[in-house]
Backbone as numpy.savetxt, mean C-alpha at the origin, in Angstrom:
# Nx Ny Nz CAx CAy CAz Cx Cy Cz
-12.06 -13.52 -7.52 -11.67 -14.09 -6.23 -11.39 -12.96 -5.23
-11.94 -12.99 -3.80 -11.80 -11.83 -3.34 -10.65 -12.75 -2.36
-9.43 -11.18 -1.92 -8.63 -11.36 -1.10 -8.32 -10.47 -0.04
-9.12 -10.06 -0.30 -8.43 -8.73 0.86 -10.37 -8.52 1.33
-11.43 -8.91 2.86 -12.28 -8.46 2.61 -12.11 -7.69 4.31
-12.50 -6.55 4.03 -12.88 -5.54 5.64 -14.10 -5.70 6.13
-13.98 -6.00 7.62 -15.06 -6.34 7.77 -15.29 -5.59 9.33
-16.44 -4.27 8.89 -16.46 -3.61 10.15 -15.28 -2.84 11.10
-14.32 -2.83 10.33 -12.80 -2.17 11.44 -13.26 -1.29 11.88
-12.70 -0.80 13.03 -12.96 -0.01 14.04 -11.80 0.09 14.69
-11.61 1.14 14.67 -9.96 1.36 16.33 -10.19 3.27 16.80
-10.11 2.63 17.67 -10.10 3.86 18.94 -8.36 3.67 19.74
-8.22 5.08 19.71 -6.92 5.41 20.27 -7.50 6.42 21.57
-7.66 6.37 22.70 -8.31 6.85 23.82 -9.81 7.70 23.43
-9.50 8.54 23.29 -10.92 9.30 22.98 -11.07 9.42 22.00
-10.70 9.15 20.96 -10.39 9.64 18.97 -10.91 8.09 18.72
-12.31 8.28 18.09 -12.31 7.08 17.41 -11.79 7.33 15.62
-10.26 6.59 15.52 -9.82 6.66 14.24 -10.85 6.21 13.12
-10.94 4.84 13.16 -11.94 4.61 12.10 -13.18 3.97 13.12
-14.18 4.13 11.91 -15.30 3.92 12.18 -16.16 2.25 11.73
-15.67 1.30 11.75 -16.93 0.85 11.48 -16.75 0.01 9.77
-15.52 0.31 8.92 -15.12 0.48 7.61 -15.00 -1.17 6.96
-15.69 -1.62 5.89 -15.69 -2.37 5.42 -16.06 -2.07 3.95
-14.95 -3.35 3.12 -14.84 -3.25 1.86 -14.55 -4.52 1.04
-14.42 -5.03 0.12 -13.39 -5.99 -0.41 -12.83 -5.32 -1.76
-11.84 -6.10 -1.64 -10.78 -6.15 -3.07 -10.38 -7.44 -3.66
-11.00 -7.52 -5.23 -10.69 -8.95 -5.80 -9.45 -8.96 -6.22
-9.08 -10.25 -6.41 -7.70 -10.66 -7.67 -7.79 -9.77 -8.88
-7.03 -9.11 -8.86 -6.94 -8.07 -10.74 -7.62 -6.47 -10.30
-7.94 -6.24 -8.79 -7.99 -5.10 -9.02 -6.95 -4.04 -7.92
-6.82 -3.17 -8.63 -6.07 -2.15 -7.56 -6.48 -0.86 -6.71
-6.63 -1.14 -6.22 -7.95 -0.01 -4.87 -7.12 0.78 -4.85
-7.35 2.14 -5.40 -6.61 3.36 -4.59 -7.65 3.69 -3.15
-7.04 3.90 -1.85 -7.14 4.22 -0.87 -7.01 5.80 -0.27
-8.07 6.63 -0.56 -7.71 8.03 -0.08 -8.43 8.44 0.48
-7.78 10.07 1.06 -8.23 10.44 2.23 -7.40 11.76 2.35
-8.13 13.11 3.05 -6.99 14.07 3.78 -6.58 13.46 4.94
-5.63 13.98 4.90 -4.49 13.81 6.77 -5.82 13.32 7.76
-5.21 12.22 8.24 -5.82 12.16 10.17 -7.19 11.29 9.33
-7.64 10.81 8.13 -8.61 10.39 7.74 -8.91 8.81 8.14
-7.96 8.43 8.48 -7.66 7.02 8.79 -7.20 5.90 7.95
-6.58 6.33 7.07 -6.16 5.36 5.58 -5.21 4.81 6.22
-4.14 5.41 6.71 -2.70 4.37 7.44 -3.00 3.56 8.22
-4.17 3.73 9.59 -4.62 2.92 11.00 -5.45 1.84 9.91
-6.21 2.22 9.00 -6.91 0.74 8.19 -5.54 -0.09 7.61
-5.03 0.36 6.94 -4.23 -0.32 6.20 -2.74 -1.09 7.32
-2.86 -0.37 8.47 -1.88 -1.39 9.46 -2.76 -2.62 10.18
-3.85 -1.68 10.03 -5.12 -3.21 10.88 -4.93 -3.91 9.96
-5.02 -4.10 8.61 -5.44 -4.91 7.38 -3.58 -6.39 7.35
-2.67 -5.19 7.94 -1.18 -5.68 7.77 -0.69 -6.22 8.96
-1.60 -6.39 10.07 -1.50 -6.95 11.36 -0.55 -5.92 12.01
0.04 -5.12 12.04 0.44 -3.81 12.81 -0.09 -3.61 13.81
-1.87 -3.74 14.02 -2.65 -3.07 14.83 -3.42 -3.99 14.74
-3.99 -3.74 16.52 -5.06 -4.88 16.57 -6.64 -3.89 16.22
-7.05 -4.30 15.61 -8.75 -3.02 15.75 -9.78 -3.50 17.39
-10.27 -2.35 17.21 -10.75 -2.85 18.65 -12.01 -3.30 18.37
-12.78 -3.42 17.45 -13.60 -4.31 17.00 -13.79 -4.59 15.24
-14.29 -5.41 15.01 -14.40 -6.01 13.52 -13.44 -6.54 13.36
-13.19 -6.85 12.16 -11.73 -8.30 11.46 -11.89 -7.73 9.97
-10.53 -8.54 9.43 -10.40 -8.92 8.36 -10.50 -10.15 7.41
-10.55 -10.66 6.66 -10.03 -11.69 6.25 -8.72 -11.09 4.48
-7.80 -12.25 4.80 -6.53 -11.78 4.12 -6.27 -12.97 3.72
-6.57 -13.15 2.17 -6.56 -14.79 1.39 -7.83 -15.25 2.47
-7.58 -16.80 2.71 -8.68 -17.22 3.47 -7.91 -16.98 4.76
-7.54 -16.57 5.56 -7.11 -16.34 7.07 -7.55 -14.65 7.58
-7.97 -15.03 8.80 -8.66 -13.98 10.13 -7.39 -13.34 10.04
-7.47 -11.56 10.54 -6.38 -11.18 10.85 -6.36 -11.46 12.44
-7.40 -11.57 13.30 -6.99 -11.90 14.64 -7.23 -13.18 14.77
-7.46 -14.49 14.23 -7.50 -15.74 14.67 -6.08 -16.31 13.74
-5.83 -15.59 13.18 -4.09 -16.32 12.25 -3.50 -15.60 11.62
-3.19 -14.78 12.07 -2.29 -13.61 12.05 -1.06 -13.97 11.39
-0.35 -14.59 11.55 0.60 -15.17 11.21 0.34 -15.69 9.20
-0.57 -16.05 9.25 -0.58 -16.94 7.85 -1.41 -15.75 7.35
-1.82 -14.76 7.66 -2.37 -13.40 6.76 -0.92 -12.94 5.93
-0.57 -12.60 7.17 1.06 -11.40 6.96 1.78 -12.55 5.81
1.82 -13.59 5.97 2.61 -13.99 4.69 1.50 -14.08 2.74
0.86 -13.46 3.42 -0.09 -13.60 1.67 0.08 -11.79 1.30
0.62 -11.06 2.45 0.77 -9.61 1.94 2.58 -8.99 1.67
2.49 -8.43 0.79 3.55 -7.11 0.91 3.11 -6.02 0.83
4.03 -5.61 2.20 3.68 -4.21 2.82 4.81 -3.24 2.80
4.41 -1.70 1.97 5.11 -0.58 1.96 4.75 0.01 3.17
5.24 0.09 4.14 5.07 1.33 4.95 5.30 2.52 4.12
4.62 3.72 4.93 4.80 5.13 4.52 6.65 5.73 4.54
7.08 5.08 5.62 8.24 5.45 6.14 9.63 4.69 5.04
8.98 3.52 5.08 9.92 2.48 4.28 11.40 2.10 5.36
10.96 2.00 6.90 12.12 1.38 7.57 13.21 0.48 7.07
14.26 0.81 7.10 15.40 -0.04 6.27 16.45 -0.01 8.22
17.38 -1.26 8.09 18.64 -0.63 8.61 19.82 0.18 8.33
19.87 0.96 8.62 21.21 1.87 8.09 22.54 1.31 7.77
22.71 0.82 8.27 24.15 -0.25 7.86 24.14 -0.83 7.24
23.67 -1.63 6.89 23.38 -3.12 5.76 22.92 -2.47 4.74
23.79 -3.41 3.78 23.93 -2.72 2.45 22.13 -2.84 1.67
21.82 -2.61 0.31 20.68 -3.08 -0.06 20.16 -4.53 -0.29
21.53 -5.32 -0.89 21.50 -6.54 -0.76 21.67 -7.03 0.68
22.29 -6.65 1.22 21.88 -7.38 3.15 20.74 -7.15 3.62
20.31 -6.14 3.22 19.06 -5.39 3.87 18.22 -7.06 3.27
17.88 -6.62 1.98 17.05 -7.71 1.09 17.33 -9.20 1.47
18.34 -9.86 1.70 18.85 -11.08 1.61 18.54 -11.67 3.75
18.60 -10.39 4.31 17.73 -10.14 5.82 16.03 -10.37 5.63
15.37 -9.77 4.46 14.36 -10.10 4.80 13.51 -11.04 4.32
14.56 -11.32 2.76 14.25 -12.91 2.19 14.11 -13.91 3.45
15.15 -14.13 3.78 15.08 -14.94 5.64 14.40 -15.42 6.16
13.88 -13.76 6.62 12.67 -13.85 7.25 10.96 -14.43 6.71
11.17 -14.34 5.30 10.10 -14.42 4.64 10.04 -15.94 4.48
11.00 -16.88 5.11 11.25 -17.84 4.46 11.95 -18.60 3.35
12.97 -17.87 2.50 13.29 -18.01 1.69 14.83 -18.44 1.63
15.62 -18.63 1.25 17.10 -19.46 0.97 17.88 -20.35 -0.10
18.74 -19.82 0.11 19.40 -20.57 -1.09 19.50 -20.26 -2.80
19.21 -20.78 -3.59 19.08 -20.30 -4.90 17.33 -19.82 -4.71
16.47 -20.00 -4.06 15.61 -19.20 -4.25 15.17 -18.18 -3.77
16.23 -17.68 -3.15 16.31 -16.54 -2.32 17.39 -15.51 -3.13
17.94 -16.58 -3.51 19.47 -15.26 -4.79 18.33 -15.00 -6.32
17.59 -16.01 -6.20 16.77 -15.58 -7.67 15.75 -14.83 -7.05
15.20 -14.59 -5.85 14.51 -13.75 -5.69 14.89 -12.22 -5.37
16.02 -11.91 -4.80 16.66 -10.80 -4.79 17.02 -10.50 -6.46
17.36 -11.47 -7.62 18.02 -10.64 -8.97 16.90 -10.36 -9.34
15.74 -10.78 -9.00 14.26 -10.64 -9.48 13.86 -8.89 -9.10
14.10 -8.96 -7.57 13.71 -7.59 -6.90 14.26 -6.23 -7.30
15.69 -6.58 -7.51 16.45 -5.63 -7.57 16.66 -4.95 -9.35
16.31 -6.45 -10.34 15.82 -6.09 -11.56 15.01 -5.20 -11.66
13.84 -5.14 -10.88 12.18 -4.67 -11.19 12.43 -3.41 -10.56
12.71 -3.54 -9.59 12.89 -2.04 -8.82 14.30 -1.46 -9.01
15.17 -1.88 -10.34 15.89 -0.20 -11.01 17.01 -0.10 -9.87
17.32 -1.41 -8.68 18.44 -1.29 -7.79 19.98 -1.04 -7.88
20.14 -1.78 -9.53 21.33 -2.54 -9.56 22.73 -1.75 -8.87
22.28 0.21 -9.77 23.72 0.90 -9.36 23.66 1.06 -7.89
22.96 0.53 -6.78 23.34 1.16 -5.59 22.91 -0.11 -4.40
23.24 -1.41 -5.06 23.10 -2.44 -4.47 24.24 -2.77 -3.26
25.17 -2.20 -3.47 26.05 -2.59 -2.51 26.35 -1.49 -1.81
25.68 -0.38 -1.69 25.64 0.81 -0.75 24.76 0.69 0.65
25.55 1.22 1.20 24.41 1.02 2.85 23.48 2.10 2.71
22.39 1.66 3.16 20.72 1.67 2.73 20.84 3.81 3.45
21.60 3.82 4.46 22.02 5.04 5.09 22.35 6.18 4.23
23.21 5.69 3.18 23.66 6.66 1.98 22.83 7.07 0.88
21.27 6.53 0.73 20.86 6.58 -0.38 19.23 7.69 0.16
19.31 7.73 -1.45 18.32 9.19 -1.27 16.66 8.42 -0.74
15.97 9.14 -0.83 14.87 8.86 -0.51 13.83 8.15 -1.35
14.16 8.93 -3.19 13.35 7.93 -3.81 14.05 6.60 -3.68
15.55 6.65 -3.80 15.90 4.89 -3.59 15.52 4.02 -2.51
15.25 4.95 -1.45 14.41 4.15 -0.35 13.37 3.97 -0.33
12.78 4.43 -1.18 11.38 4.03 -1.64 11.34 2.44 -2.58
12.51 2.44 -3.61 12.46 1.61 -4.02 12.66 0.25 -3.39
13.80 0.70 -2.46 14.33 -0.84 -1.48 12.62 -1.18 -0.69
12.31 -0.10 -0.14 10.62 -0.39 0.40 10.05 -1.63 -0.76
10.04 -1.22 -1.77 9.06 -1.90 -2.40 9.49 -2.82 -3.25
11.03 -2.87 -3.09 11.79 -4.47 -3.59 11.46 -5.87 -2.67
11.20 -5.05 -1.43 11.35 -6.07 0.27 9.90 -6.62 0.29
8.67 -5.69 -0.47 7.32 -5.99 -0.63 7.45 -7.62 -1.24
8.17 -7.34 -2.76 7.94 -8.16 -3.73 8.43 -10.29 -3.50
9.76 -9.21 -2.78 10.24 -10.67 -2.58 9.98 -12.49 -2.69
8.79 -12.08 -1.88 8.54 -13.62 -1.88 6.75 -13.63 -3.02
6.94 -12.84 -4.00 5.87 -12.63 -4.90 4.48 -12.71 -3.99
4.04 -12.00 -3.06 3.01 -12.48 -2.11 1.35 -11.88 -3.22
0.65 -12.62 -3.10 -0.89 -12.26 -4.05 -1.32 -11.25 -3.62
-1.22 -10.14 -2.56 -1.53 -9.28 -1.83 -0.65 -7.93 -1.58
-0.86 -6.67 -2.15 0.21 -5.92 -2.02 -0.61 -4.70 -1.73
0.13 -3.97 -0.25 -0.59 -3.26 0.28 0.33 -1.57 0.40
0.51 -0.75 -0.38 1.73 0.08 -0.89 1.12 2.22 0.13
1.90 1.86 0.86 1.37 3.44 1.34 2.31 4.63 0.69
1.75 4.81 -0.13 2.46 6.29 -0.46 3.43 5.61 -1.45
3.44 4.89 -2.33 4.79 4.19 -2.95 5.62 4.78 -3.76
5.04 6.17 -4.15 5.69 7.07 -5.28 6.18 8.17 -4.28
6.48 8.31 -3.55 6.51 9.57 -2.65 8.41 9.76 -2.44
8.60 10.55 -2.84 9.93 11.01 -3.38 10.87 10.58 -4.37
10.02 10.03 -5.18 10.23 9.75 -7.07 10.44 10.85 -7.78
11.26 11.09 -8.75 11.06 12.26 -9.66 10.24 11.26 -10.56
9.60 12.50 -11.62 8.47 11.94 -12.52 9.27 10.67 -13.25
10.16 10.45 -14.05 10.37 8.84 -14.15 10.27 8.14 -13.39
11.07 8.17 -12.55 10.57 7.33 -11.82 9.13 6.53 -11.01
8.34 7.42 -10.99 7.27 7.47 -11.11 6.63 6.97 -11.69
7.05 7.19 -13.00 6.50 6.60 -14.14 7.01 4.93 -14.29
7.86 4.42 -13.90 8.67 2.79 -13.93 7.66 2.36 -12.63
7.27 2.92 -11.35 6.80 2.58 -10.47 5.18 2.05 -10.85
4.46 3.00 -11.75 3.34 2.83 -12.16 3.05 1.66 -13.17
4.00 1.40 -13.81 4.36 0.87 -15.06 4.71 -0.67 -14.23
4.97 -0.66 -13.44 5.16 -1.96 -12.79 3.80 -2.25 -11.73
3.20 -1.39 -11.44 2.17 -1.77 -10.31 1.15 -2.24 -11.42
0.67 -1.52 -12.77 -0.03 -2.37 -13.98 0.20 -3.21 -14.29
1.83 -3.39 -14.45 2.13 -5.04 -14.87 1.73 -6.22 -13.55
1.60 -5.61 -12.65 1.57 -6.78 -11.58 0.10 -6.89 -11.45
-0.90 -5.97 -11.32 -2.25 -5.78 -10.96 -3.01 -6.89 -11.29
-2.89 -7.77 -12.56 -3.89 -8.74 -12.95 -3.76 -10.04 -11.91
-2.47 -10.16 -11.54 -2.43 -11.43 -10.82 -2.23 -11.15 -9.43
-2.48 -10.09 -8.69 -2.92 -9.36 -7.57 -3.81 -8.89 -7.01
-4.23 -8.80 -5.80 -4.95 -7.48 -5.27 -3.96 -6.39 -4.59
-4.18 -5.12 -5.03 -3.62 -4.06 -4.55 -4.24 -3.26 -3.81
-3.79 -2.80 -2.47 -4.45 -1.10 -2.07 -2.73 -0.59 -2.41
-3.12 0.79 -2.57 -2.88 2.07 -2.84 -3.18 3.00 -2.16
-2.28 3.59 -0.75 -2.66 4.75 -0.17 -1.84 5.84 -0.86
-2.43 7.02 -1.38 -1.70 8.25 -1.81 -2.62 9.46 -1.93
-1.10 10.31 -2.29 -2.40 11.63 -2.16 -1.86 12.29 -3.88
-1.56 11.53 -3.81 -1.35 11.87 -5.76 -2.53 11.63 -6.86
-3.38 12.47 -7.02 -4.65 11.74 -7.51 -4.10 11.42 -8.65
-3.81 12.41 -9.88 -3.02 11.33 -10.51 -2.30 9.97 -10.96
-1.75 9.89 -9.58 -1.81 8.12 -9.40 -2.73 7.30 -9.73
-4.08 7.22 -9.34 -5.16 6.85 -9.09 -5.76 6.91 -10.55
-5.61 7.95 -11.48 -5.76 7.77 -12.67 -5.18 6.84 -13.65
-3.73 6.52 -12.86 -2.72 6.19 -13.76 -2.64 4.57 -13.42
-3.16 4.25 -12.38 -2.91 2.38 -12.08 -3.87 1.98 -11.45
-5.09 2.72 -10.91 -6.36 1.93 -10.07 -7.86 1.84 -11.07
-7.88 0.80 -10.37 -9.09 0.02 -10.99 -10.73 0.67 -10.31
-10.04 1.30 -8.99 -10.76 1.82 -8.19 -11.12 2.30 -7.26
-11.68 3.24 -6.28 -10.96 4.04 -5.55 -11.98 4.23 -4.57
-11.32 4.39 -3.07 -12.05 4.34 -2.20 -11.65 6.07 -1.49
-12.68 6.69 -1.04 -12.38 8.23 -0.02 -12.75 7.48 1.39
-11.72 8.24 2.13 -12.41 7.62 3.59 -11.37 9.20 4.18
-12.99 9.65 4.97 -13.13 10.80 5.79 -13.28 11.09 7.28
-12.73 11.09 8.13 -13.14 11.25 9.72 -13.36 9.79 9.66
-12.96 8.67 9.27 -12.93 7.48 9.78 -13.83 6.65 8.77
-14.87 7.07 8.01 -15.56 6.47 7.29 -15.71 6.32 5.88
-15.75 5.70 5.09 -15.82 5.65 3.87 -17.17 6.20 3.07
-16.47 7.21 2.27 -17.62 8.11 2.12 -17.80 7.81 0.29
-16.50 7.28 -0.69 -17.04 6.92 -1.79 -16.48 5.73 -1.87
-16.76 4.64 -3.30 -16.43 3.81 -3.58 -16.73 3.23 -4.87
-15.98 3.60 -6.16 -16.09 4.14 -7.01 -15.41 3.66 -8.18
-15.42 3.54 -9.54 -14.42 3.78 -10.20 -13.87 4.93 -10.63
-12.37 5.18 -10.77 -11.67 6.50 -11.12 -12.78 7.05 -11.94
-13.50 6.84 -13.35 -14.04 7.87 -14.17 -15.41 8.44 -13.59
-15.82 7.50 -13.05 -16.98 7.88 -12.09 -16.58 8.97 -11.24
-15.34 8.61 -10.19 -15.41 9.82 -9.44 -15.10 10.92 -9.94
-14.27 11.04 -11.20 -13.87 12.29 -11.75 -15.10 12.78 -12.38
-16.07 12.51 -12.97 -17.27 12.89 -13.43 -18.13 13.50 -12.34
-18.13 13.57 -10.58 -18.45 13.91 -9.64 -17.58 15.83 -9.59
-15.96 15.95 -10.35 -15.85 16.71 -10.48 -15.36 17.34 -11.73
-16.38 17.26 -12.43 -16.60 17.63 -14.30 -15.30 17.38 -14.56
-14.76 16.02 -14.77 -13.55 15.17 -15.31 -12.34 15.79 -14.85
-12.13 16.25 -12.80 -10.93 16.88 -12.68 -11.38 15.92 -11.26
-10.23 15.03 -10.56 -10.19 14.01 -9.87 -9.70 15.06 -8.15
-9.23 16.09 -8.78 -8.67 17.05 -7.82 -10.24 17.79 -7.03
-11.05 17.87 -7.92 -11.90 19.01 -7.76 -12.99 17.74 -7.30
-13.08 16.57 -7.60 -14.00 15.83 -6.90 -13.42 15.43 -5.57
-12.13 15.52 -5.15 -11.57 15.26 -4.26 -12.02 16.21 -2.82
-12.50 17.49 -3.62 -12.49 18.81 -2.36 -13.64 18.93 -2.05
-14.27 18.19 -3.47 -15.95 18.19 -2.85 -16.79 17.90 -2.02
-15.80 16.36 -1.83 -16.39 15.25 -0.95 -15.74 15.31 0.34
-14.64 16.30 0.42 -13.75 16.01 1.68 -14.08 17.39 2.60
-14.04 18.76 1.87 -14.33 19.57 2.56 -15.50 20.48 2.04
-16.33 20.37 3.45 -17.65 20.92 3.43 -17.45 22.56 3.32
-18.63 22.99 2.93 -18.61 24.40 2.85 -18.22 25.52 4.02
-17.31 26.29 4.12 -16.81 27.29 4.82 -15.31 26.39 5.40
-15.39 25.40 5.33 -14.23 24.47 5.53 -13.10 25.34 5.00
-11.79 25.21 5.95 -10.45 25.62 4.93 -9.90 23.44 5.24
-9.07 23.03 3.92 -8.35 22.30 3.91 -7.13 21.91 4.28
């Protein structure tokens, strides 16, 4: 079942055309790693894809809904990590969470079973009643991707989701994006190739705006005699290039 399909995106920011033109799909059960060096356009796709951004030409479709004809009923079939993982500073993790249950629609006992759910999975419990202000960065990574889960959406769209994890943690993060993958579609933006070894089904490069592979992980690592790093430099920077 496909849920996530790109179709033609395109966005121009005055003279910089970000992406080009980029289309793809992603079925139920698989997890797209999404990569790219800096300025490649992986974040501007993946906010077009999250209604963030309007593209200035092409669409999406997200479940069965347009991202520009129902915008509204897309954004509720996705959870979205920003890179940043915006929280409010004041509100504790449970306010933070129980703020965006809310919003998501949710209340009551199925909104308290969906927070013991979130805060189970994402490893919250010791720092649940701390304001979101006091906590380190991998824990804000985690609240990021407790606020994803919430309302269990079929669609999970994660930028950078390991990005100030120490290696366990890391490792619980991965260990949960496998457990979820079969009854999902995932993108995966990171620059951890590793990652990409460790939870994707399959992996997309996108360069100066365009998508240049599209692949499975062993495939592309066989592009660089079974090192995912060294197929990475191949395809991204041309000869006399510095990175």
């Amino acid at each position: 079942m496909t849920l996530i399909e790109a179709k033609k995106l395109r966005k121009v920011f005055g003279p910089i055309e970000a992406v080009k033109g980029v289309s793809f799909k992603v079925q139920k059960g698989e997890a797209l790693g999404f990569l790219g060096p800096n300025g490649a356009g992986k974040s501007t796709v993946m906010r077009m894809l999250t209604c963030f951004l309007t593209p200035t030409s092409g669409t999406a479709v997200v479940g069965d809904h347009d991202i520009l004809n129902d915008s509204m009923a897309a954004r509720r079939m996705i959870g979205y990590v920003p890179e940043n993982s915006p929280t409010y500073g004041g509100m504790t993790v449970m306010g933070f969470l129980r703020f965006i249950g809310e919003l998501r629609g949710l209340n009551g006992a199925e909104l308290n079973q969906a927070m013991e759910r979130v805060i189970d999975r994402c490893w919250l419990e010791d720092v649940a009643y701390q304001t979101t202000e006091t906590l380190s960065k991998g824990y804000l990574r985690r609240v990021g991707l407790a606020q994803s889960l919430l309302s269990d959406p079929p669609i999970l769209i994660l930028d950078e989701p390991t990005d100030g994890l120490d290696p366990n943690q890391k490792h619980e993060v991965r260990t949960l994006i496998n457990e979820m993958t079969a009854e999902k579609a995932i993108i995966i933006s990171t620059h951890i190739l590793e990652e990409v070894d460790a939870v994707c089904t399959r992996a997309i490069i996108i360069a100066k705006g365009q998508i240049i592979v599209d692949e499975t992980p062993e495939e592309l690592k066989k592009r660089g005699g079974g090192d995912l790093n060294q197929a990475f430099r191949k395809l991204t920077v041309k000869e006399g290039e510095h990175s």
